[in-house]
Amino acid sequence: MPQLPEGGAPDSGPQPLPAARLAGVPARPADAPAGLADRYGRRATDMRLSLTDKCNLRCTYCMPAEGLEWLAKQAVMTGEEIVRIVGIGVNLLGVRELRLTGGEPLVRADLADIIGALRQAHPELPISMTTNGVGLDRKAAALKAAGLTRINVSLDSLHEETFTKLTRRPFLDRVLAGVDAAWAAGLGPVKLNAVLMRGINDAESPSLLAWALERGYELRFIEQMPLDADHGWTRRNMITAAEIRELLSKEFVLSPDPRARDGAPAERFEVRRRTAGSTDPDAAAGSDGPVLGTVGIIASVTEPFCSDCRRTRITAEGKIMSCLFSREEFDLLGLLRQGASDEQLAERWQDAMWLKPKAHGMDHVGLDAPDFVQPDRSMSAIGG
Ligand code: SAM
Ligand code: SF4
């Protein structure tokens, strides 16, 4: 992996640093737009920051059964370092929203302190968190009090056996208690993330949606991406967005949500219950009763939204990733620990984002072919 050049030593004060480069790609020009701009006219304003690579579940589409080798504690950003990096993003680079993720953010003992410090520094910043929900029942109220705005909980099945098969842990009850507690604590709108796996939980998708709608949760189905540590992903086996729409249309009528998508990864649909006897998949909106809520479909593989991507990612060990599928990452934390100034760190971040690829290329043919190279990092090690 290319690494950024070293910065000035703490005792000598920050020295000018050469630009972050990738072989064959022109460096960011002096007249590049402000903020986290790239070569293709996009600007990242949505920051995903991983708090840890550790996790207490072993979802088959993410982690191997035996887990991964965790980062050493000293390699992971401290709370203070996180607050400084977020501050640079918000104050110098135009970041407008923050999502905390992992690994599993709830396993960090200082989570509420980190959120409290971020909130104090940025009273208006939307701060959300993606979690597997284990232990959230005990922590939701404290996280809300610390300043967390909203929560996403991953929930792939409501059946104990299926949940346990997918996550390799028998924790469904704890996750459901966590979802309820998040709602009760005022961390809504609560969004639920589900990855469908063929022959395991795909048939359950309409009942999962019905359950979410009844409770006022917004369910989003995510196409499985080739980011599992086991490298078991195949295009043939993944459930596509088209299949998800077809599965749901057995019980519901979906019509495009009139609200603007506005760079969101999920395509949203308004949901109505399909009336008995109505099988027309294109039944006109309104012909099947009132809108019950919305559902999102994140079609990263088959209907990618790279041209409108607004994300910048920081891994738990402080590396900048411009894309989930980047094969390049740039070390921000190392520079910070060597004494770089906020301005120098901001410049490195801009350099790295300038190199963001145009698209991840997953939608192209040949993912199952030998020439497709899956990224080294699994989803848990990037921060999904
Ligand atoms: N542990 C937390 C959780 O599960 O919500 C946060 C981190 S997890 C990596 C973030 C999201 O990535 C989850 O919603 C999870 O379902 C999703 N995810 C993990 N591996 C994935 C894959 N291979 N394809 C698509 N989504 C994946
Ligand atoms: Fe853990 Fe989230 Fe990955 Fe599941 S998806 S193994 S909960 S990091």
Short mmCIF file of C-alpha atoms and ligand atoms in Angstrom, two decimals:
data_model
loop_
_atom_site.label_atom_id
_atom_site.label_comp_id
_atom_site.label_asym_id
_atom_site.label_seq_id
_atom_site.Cartn_x
_atom_site.Cartn_y
_atom_site.Cartn_z
CA MET A 1 0.00 0.00 0.00
CA PRO A 2 1.34 3.45 -0.78
CA GLN A 3 1.95 5.46 2.36
CA LEU A 4 2.18 9.17 2.78
CA PRO A 5 5.65 10.56 3.23
CA GLU A 6 6.72 11.28 6.78
CA GLY A 7 6.01 14.63 8.38
CA GLY A 8 8.11 16.89 10.57
CA ALA A 9 9.28 15.63 13.95
CA PRO A 10 7.40 17.08 16.95
CA ASP A 11 10.45 18.90 18.30
CA SER A 12 11.34 20.57 14.98
CA GLY A 13 7.78 21.76 14.26
CA PRO A 14 5.85 20.84 11.14
CA GLN A 15 7.92 20.83 7.94
CA PRO A 16 6.45 21.23 4.43
CA LEU A 17 5.43 17.80 3.17
CA PRO A 18 5.62 16.54 -0.38
CA ALA A 19 2.20 15.80 -1.92
CA ALA A 20 0.60 12.36 -1.57
CA ARG A 21 0.93 10.69 -4.95
CA LEU A 22 -0.07 7.58 -6.80
CA ALA A 23 2.14 6.34 -9.62
CA GLY A 24 0.79 7.50 -12.96
CA VAL A 25 -1.81 9.88 -11.50
CA PRO A 26 -1.20 13.63 -11.60
CA ALA A 27 -1.07 15.15 -8.11
CA ARG A 28 -3.73 17.59 -6.93
CA PRO A 29 -3.14 20.87 -8.75
CA ALA A 30 -2.74 24.16 -6.90
CA ASP A 31 -6.05 25.43 -8.32
CA ALA A 32 -8.06 22.34 -7.27
CA PRO A 33 -11.44 23.16 -5.71
CA ALA A 34 -11.61 23.65 -1.93
CA GLY A 35 -12.64 20.86 0.40
CA LEU A 36 -12.38 17.14 -0.31
CA ALA A 37 -12.66 17.37 -4.09
CA ASP A 38 -11.63 14.71 -6.59
CA ARG A 39 -10.62 14.62 -10.25
CA TYR A 40 -14.16 13.81 -11.37
CA GLY A 41 -15.97 16.83 -9.95
CA ARG A 42 -17.24 15.20 -6.77
CA ARG A 43 -16.83 16.65 -3.29
CA ALA A 44 -16.93 14.53 -0.15
CA THR A 45 -18.97 15.99 2.69
CA ASP A 46 -20.06 12.76 4.40
CA MET A 47 -17.44 11.25 6.70
CA ARG A 48 -17.47 7.59 7.80
CA LEU A 49 -15.15 7.03 10.69
CA SER A 50 -14.36 3.61 12.11
CA LEU A 51 -13.91 3.51 15.88
CA THR A 52 -12.56 -0.03 16.05
CA ASP A 53 -11.91 -3.11 13.93
CA LYS A 54 -13.16 -5.39 16.73
CA CYS A 55 -16.58 -7.01 16.69
CA ASN A 56 -18.63 -9.41 18.82
CA LEU A 57 -20.52 -10.96 15.87
CA ARG A 58 -19.13 -12.96 12.96
CA CYS A 59 -21.51 -12.16 10.09
CA THR A 60 -20.74 -14.59 7.29
CA TYR A 61 -20.67 -11.81 4.65
CA CYS A 62 -18.12 -9.82 6.66
CA MET A 63 -15.93 -11.78 9.11
CA PRO A 64 -14.50 -15.29 9.24
CA ALA A 65 -15.80 -17.62 11.98
CA GLU A 66 -12.52 -17.40 13.88
CA GLY A 67 -12.47 -13.59 13.75
CA LEU A 68 -9.58 -11.53 12.46
CA GLU A 69 -6.35 -10.51 14.08
CA TRP A 70 -7.32 -7.30 15.90
CA LEU A 71 -5.23 -4.17 15.68
CA ALA A 72 -2.98 -3.47 18.65
CA LYS A 73 -4.56 -0.93 21.03
CA GLN A 74 -1.85 1.66 20.33
CA ALA A 75 -2.50 1.42 16.57
CA VAL A 76 -6.10 2.55 16.99
CA MET A 77 -7.06 6.25 17.14
CA THR A 78 -7.60 7.54 20.65
CA GLY A 79 -10.66 9.62 21.50
CA GLU A 80 -8.57 12.80 21.35
CA GLU A 81 -7.15 11.89 17.96
CA ILE A 82 -10.64 11.16 16.64
CA VAL A 83 -11.89 14.55 17.83
CA ARG A 84 -8.95 16.29 16.18
CA ILE A 85 -9.39 14.49 12.85
CA VAL A 86 -13.14 15.14 12.78
CA GLY A 87 -12.43 18.79 13.62
CA ILE A 88 -10.10 19.08 10.62
CA GLY A 89 -12.78 17.52 8.40
CA VAL A 90 -15.51 19.83 9.66
CA ASN A 91 -13.59 23.08 10.18
CA LEU A 92 -11.20 22.97 7.24
CA LEU A 93 -12.60 20.60 4.65
CA GLY A 94 -16.37 21.02 4.47
CA VAL A 95 -17.48 17.76 6.13
CA ARG A 96 -21.19 18.15 6.91
CA GLU A 97 -22.15 14.84 8.48
CA LEU A 98 -20.44 12.12 10.44
CA ARG A 99 -21.22 8.42 10.70
CA LEU A 100 -19.44 6.37 13.38
CA THR A 101 -18.95 2.74 12.48
CA GLY A 102 -16.58 -0.20 12.84
CA GLY A 103 -16.11 -3.13 13.52
CA GLU A 104 -18.62 -2.70 16.28
CA PRO A 105 -18.58 0.82 17.78
CA LEU A 106 -20.39 -0.33 20.94
CA VAL A 107 -17.37 -2.39 22.01
CA ARG A 108 -15.42 0.83 22.64
CA ALA A 109 -15.63 1.63 26.34
CA ASP A 110 -15.09 5.36 25.67
CA LEU A 111 -17.83 5.61 23.03
CA ALA A 112 -20.09 7.99 24.97
CA ASP A 113 -17.09 10.17 25.89
CA ILE A 114 -16.04 10.39 22.23
CA ILE A 115 -19.56 11.33 21.14
CA GLY A 116 -19.79 13.87 23.97
CA ALA A 117 -16.52 15.53 22.93
CA LEU A 118 -17.54 15.57 19.25
CA ARG A 119 -20.87 17.11 20.17
CA GLN A 120 -19.25 19.77 22.30
CA ALA A 121 -16.90 20.70 19.46
CA HIS A 122 -19.63 20.61 16.78
CA PRO A 123 -23.04 21.46 18.27
CA GLU A 124 -24.82 21.32 14.89
CA LEU A 125 -23.12 18.33 13.25
CA PRO A 126 -25.39 15.36 12.48
CA ILE A 127 -23.65 12.40 14.15
CA SER A 128 -25.08 8.96 13.41
CA MET A 129 -23.80 5.48 14.18
CA THR A 130 -24.06 2.06 12.54
CA THR A 131 -24.15 -0.78 15.04
CA ASN A 132 -25.08 -4.43 15.32
CA GLY A 133 -27.19 -3.47 18.34
CA VAL A 134 -25.69 -5.94 20.85
CA GLY A 135 -25.62 -4.06 24.18
CA LEU A 136 -27.45 -1.07 22.77
CA ASP A 137 -30.34 -1.60 25.19
CA ARG A 138 -28.05 -0.61 28.06
CA LYS A 139 -26.30 2.24 26.24
CA ALA A 140 -28.88 3.97 24.02
CA ALA A 141 -29.99 6.57 26.56
CA ALA A 142 -26.40 7.52 27.45
CA LEU A 143 -25.44 7.84 23.78
CA LYS A 144 -28.42 10.09 23.16
CA ALA A 145 -27.52 12.20 26.19
CA ALA A 146 -23.92 12.45 24.94
CA GLY A 147 -25.16 13.94 21.67
CA LEU A 148 -25.67 11.09 19.18
CA THR A 149 -28.24 12.19 16.60
CA ARG A 150 -29.48 8.94 15.06
CA ILE A 151 -28.80 5.25 14.71
CA ASN A 152 -28.67 2.47 12.10
CA VAL A 153 -28.95 -1.09 13.40
CA SER A 154 -28.05 -4.12 11.30
CA LEU A 155 -30.76 -6.77 11.42
CA ASP A 156 -30.84 -9.52 8.80
CA SER A 157 -33.47 -11.83 10.26
CA LEU A 158 -36.20 -12.03 12.89
CA HIS A 159 -35.83 -15.81 13.18
CA GLU A 160 -33.50 -16.92 15.90
CA GLU A 161 -32.05 -19.81 13.94
CA THR A 162 -31.46 -17.75 10.79
CA PHE A 163 -30.01 -14.84 12.76
CA THR A 164 -27.61 -17.20 14.52
CA LYS A 165 -26.62 -18.85 11.25
CA LEU A 166 -25.86 -15.48 9.65
CA THR A 167 -24.07 -13.84 12.57
CA ARG A 168 -22.69 -17.02 14.16
CA ARG A 169 -23.90 -15.72 17.53
CA PRO A 170 -27.25 -16.34 19.32
CA PHE A 171 -27.94 -12.69 20.07
CA LEU A 172 -31.21 -11.90 18.26
CA ASP A 173 -33.06 -11.00 21.49
CA ARG A 174 -30.31 -8.59 22.49
CA VAL A 175 -30.38 -6.87 19.10
CA LEU A 176 -34.17 -6.50 19.20
CA ALA A 177 -33.93 -5.04 22.70
CA GLY A 178 -31.32 -2.63 21.36
CA VAL A 179 -33.54 -1.48 18.50
CA ASP A 180 -36.43 -0.82 20.91
CA ALA A 181 -34.15 1.04 23.31
CA ALA A 182 -32.77 3.25 20.53
CA TRP A 183 -36.28 4.21 19.53
CA ALA A 184 -37.31 4.86 23.13
CA ALA A 185 -34.18 6.98 23.72
CA GLY A 186 -35.10 9.27 20.82
CA LEU A 187 -32.38 8.07 18.44
CA GLY A 188 -34.86 7.95 15.58
CA PRO A 189 -35.54 7.78 12.78
CA VAL A 190 -34.16 4.27 13.40
CA LYS A 191 -32.87 2.72 10.19
CA LEU A 192 -32.35 -1.02 9.88
CA ASN A 193 -29.78 -2.55 7.51
CA ALA A 194 -30.32 -6.03 6.09
CA VAL A 195 -28.06 -8.02 3.77
CA LEU A 196 -29.94 -10.80 1.98
CA MET A 197 -28.21 -14.13 1.44
CA ARG A 198 -29.60 -16.59 -1.07
CA GLY A 199 -31.45 -19.50 0.50
CA ILE A 200 -30.89 -18.17 4.02
CA ASN A 201 -32.91 -15.00 4.64
CA ASP A 202 -34.02 -13.84 1.17
CA ALA A 203 -37.51 -15.35 1.47
CA GLU A 204 -37.94 -13.52 4.75
CA SER A 205 -37.57 -10.08 3.17
CA PRO A 206 -41.32 -9.22 2.91
CA SER A 207 -41.98 -10.19 6.55
CA LEU A 208 -38.93 -8.26 7.71
CA LEU A 209 -40.29 -5.23 5.88
CA ALA A 210 -43.78 -5.69 7.35
CA TRP A 211 -42.26 -5.87 10.85
CA ALA A 212 -40.24 -2.69 10.30
CA LEU A 213 -43.18 -0.77 8.84
CA GLU A 214 -45.44 -1.69 11.77
CA ARG A 215 -42.92 -0.17 14.17
CA GLY A 216 -42.02 2.88 12.11
CA TYR A 217 -38.45 1.78 11.34
CA GLU A 218 -36.92 2.42 7.93
CA LEU A 219 -35.55 -0.82 6.51
CA ARG A 220 -32.80 -0.74 3.89
CA PHE A 221 -31.67 -3.80 1.98
CA ILE A 222 -27.98 -3.77 1.04
CA GLU A 223 -26.65 -5.80 -1.86
CA GLN A 224 -23.92 -8.08 -0.62
CA MET A 225 -20.53 -6.75 -1.73
CA PRO A 226 -17.30 -8.69 -2.19
CA LEU A 227 -15.91 -7.45 1.11
CA ASP A 228 -16.08 -10.63 3.18
CA ALA A 229 -12.87 -11.85 4.78
CA ASP A 230 -13.68 -15.42 3.66
CA HIS A 231 -13.73 -14.31 -0.01
CA GLY A 232 -16.91 -16.36 -0.49
CA TRP A 233 -18.81 -13.74 -2.50
CA THR A 234 -19.96 -14.68 -6.00
CA ARG A 235 -22.02 -12.64 -8.42
CA ARG A 236 -24.26 -15.64 -9.09
CA ASN A 237 -25.08 -16.03 -5.44
CA MET A 238 -25.70 -12.42 -4.48
CA ILE A 239 -29.28 -11.15 -4.31
CA THR A 240 -29.56 -8.22 -6.70
CA ALA A 241 -31.64 -5.08 -6.20
CA ALA A 242 -33.93 -6.27 -9.01
CA GLU A 243 -34.52 -9.53 -7.13
CA ILE A 244 -35.13 -7.64 -3.89
CA ARG A 245 -37.82 -5.53 -5.58
CA GLU A 246 -39.37 -8.69 -7.01
CA LEU A 247 -39.34 -10.47 -3.64
CA LEU A 248 -41.01 -7.49 -1.95
CA SER A 249 -43.58 -7.05 -4.72
CA LYS A 250 -45.22 -10.33 -3.69
CA GLU A 251 -46.73 -8.48 -0.75
CA PHE A 252 -46.14 -4.79 -1.41
CA VAL A 253 -46.34 -2.21 -4.15
CA LEU A 254 -43.21 -0.05 -4.30
CA SER A 255 -43.23 3.36 -5.95
CA PRO A 256 -40.28 5.78 -6.13
CA ASP A 257 -40.10 8.12 -3.14
CA PRO A 258 -40.69 11.63 -4.52
CA ARG A 259 -38.12 13.11 -2.11
CA ALA A 260 -34.75 13.89 -3.74
CA ARG A 261 -32.12 11.17 -3.24
CA ASP A 262 -29.53 13.85 -2.60
CA GLY A 263 -26.45 11.66 -2.78
CA ALA A 264 -27.89 8.99 -0.43
CA PRO A 265 -26.71 5.45 -1.19
CA ALA A 266 -30.22 4.04 -0.75
CA GLU A 267 -32.84 4.38 -3.44
CA ARG A 268 -36.03 4.90 -1.47
CA PHE A 269 -39.49 3.60 -2.29
CA GLU A 270 -42.86 4.32 -0.80
CA VAL A 271 -44.53 1.10 0.29
CA ARG A 272 -48.18 0.13 0.02
CA ARG A 273 -49.71 -3.22 0.89
CA ARG A 274 -50.68 -5.18 -2.24
CA THR A 275 -54.37 -5.94 -2.17
CA ALA A 276 -55.53 -9.53 -2.63
CA GLY A 277 -55.67 -10.50 -6.28
CA SER A 278 -53.47 -7.62 -7.48
CA THR A 279 -50.40 -9.11 -9.09
CA ASP A 280 -49.43 -6.33 -11.48
CA PRO A 281 -45.87 -5.42 -10.43
CA ASP A 282 -46.39 -1.94 -11.93
CA ALA A 283 -49.70 -1.30 -10.15
CA ALA A 284 -50.18 2.45 -10.07
CA ALA A 285 -49.21 4.16 -6.86
CA GLY A 286 -52.30 4.67 -4.74
CA SER A 287 -54.18 1.73 -6.17
CA ASP A 288 -53.20 -0.48 -3.27
CA GLY A 289 -54.05 1.54 -0.21
CA PRO A 290 -52.20 4.09 1.91
CA VAL A 291 -48.43 4.55 2.08
CA LEU A 292 -47.22 2.50 5.05
CA GLY A 293 -43.69 3.89 5.07
CA THR A 294 -40.57 3.64 2.98
CA VAL A 295 -37.95 1.02 2.15
CA GLY A 296 -34.44 1.65 0.85
CA ILE A 297 -32.39 -0.50 -1.50
CA ILE A 298 -28.64 0.03 -1.64
CA ALA A 299 -27.59 -1.44 -4.97
CA SER A 300 -23.85 -0.88 -4.71
CA VAL A 301 -23.03 -3.73 -7.08
CA THR A 302 -25.69 -3.73 -9.79
CA GLU A 303 -26.79 -0.07 -9.82
CA PRO A 304 -23.78 1.81 -8.44
CA PHE A 305 -24.00 5.43 -7.44
CA CYS A 306 -20.27 6.25 -7.66
CA SER A 307 -20.81 9.35 -9.81
CA ASP A 308 -22.70 10.96 -6.92
CA CYS A 309 -20.56 9.58 -4.05
CA ARG A 310 -19.95 12.07 -1.24
CA ARG A 311 -18.10 9.82 1.19
CA THR A 312 -14.65 9.95 2.70
CA ARG A 313 -13.57 7.16 5.05
CA ILE A 314 -11.17 6.99 7.96
CA THR A 315 -10.26 3.52 9.23
CA ALA A 316 -9.80 2.72 12.92
CA GLU A 317 -6.03 3.13 12.56
CA GLY A 318 -6.45 6.54 10.95
CA LYS A 319 -5.97 5.70 7.27
CA ILE A 320 -7.83 7.67 4.62
CA MET A 321 -9.81 5.55 2.16
CA SER A 322 -11.52 7.44 -0.63
CA CYS A 323 -13.66 4.43 -1.59
CA LEU A 324 -14.69 1.11 0.01
CA PHE A 325 -12.85 -0.56 -2.85
CA SER A 326 -9.72 1.57 -2.78
CA ARG A 327 -6.56 -0.44 -3.04
CA GLU A 328 -4.69 2.62 -1.84
CA GLU A 329 -4.90 4.10 1.63
CA PHE A 330 -3.05 7.04 3.15
CA ASP A 331 -1.88 7.32 6.70
CA LEU A 332 -3.31 10.37 8.47
CA LEU A 333 -2.81 9.20 12.05
CA GLY A 334 0.91 8.52 11.53
CA LEU A 335 1.41 12.10 10.36
CA LEU A 336 -0.67 13.44 13.24
CA ARG A 337 1.48 11.52 15.73
CA GLN A 338 4.62 12.91 14.09
CA GLY A 339 3.47 16.43 14.87
CA ALA A 340 1.87 17.58 11.61
CA SER A 341 -0.29 20.70 11.88
CA ASP A 342 -4.03 20.72 11.17
CA GLU A 343 -3.36 22.48 7.86
CA GLN A 344 -0.82 19.85 6.82
CA LEU A 345 -3.19 17.04 7.74
CA ALA A 346 -5.98 18.74 5.81
CA GLU A 347 -3.72 18.93 2.75
CA ARG A 348 -2.84 15.24 2.95
CA TRP A 349 -6.52 14.39 3.21
CA GLN A 350 -7.24 16.53 0.14
CA ASP A 351 -4.40 14.88 -1.78
CA ALA A 352 -5.76 11.44 -0.93
CA MET A 353 -9.31 12.32 -1.94
CA TRP A 354 -8.08 13.82 -5.20
CA LEU A 355 -6.98 10.28 -6.12
CA LYS A 356 -10.44 8.79 -5.51
CA PRO A 357 -11.22 6.37 -8.33
CA LYS A 358 -13.99 7.27 -10.76
CA ALA A 359 -15.94 4.10 -9.89
CA HIS A 360 -15.42 0.86 -8.01
CA GLY A 361 -15.88 -1.20 -11.18
CA MET A 362 -17.94 -3.91 -9.48
CA ASP A 363 -20.75 -3.43 -11.95
CA HIS A 364 -18.49 -4.53 -14.78
CA VAL A 365 -18.52 -8.07 -15.99
CA GLY A 366 -16.07 -10.62 -14.69
CA LEU A 367 -16.31 -10.32 -10.91
CA ASP A 368 -16.27 -14.08 -10.73
CA ALA A 369 -13.39 -14.18 -13.17
CA PRO A 370 -9.83 -14.68 -11.95
CA ASP A 371 -8.87 -11.11 -12.87
CA PHE A 372 -11.18 -9.56 -10.26
CA VAL A 373 -9.08 -8.70 -7.22
CA GLN A 374 -11.05 -8.37 -4.01
CA PRO A 375 -9.73 -5.64 -1.68
CA ASP A 376 -7.44 -6.85 1.11
CA ARG A 377 -9.60 -5.36 3.82
CA SER A 378 -12.93 -6.86 4.79
CA MET A 379 -15.88 -4.59 5.59
CA SER A 380 -15.25 -4.75 9.35
CA ALA A 381 -11.66 -3.57 8.87
CA ILE A 382 -12.67 -0.64 6.66
CA GLY A 383 -15.73 0.64 8.49
CA GLY A 384 -18.92 0.06 6.56
N1 SAM B 1 -20.85 -3.72 13.20
C1 SAM B 1 -21.73 -2.71 12.77
C2 SAM B 1 -22.91 -3.28 12.01
O1 SAM B 1 -22.87 -4.47 11.65
O2 SAM B 1 -23.85 -2.54 11.79
C3 SAM B 1 -21.06 -1.64 11.94
C4 SAM B 1 -20.05 -2.07 10.93
S1 SAM B 1 -20.69 -3.05 9.61
C5 SAM B 1 -19.23 -3.35 8.70
C6 SAM B 1 -21.58 -1.82 8.70
C7 SAM B 1 -22.58 -2.36 7.70
O3 SAM B 1 -21.89 -3.05 6.68
C8 SAM B 1 -23.60 -3.33 8.27
O4 SAM B 1 -24.90 -2.86 8.02
C9 SAM B 1 -23.34 -4.61 7.53
O5 SAM B 1 -24.52 -5.31 7.27
C10 SAM B 1 -22.71 -4.11 6.26
N2 SAM B 1 -21.88 -5.10 5.60
C11 SAM B 1 -20.87 -5.83 6.12
N3 SAM B 1 -20.33 -6.63 5.19
C12 SAM B 1 -21.00 -6.39 4.04
C13 SAM B 1 -20.90 -6.91 2.71
N4 SAM B 1 -20.01 -7.84 2.38
N5 SAM B 1 -21.75 -6.42 1.78
C14 SAM B 1 -22.68 -5.47 2.11
N6 SAM B 1 -22.81 -4.96 3.33
C15 SAM B 1 -21.98 -5.43 4.29
FE1 SF4 B 2 -19.44 -7.29 12.97
FE2 SF4 B 2 -20.88 -5.54 11.61
FE3 SF4 B 2 -19.14 -7.18 10.33
FE4 SF4 B 2 -21.34 -8.21 11.41
S1 SF4 B 2 -21.25 -6.71 9.74
S2 SF4 B 2 -19.26 -9.02 11.61
S3 SF4 B 2 -21.64 -6.98 13.18
S4 SF4 B 2 -18.63 -5.58 11.76
#
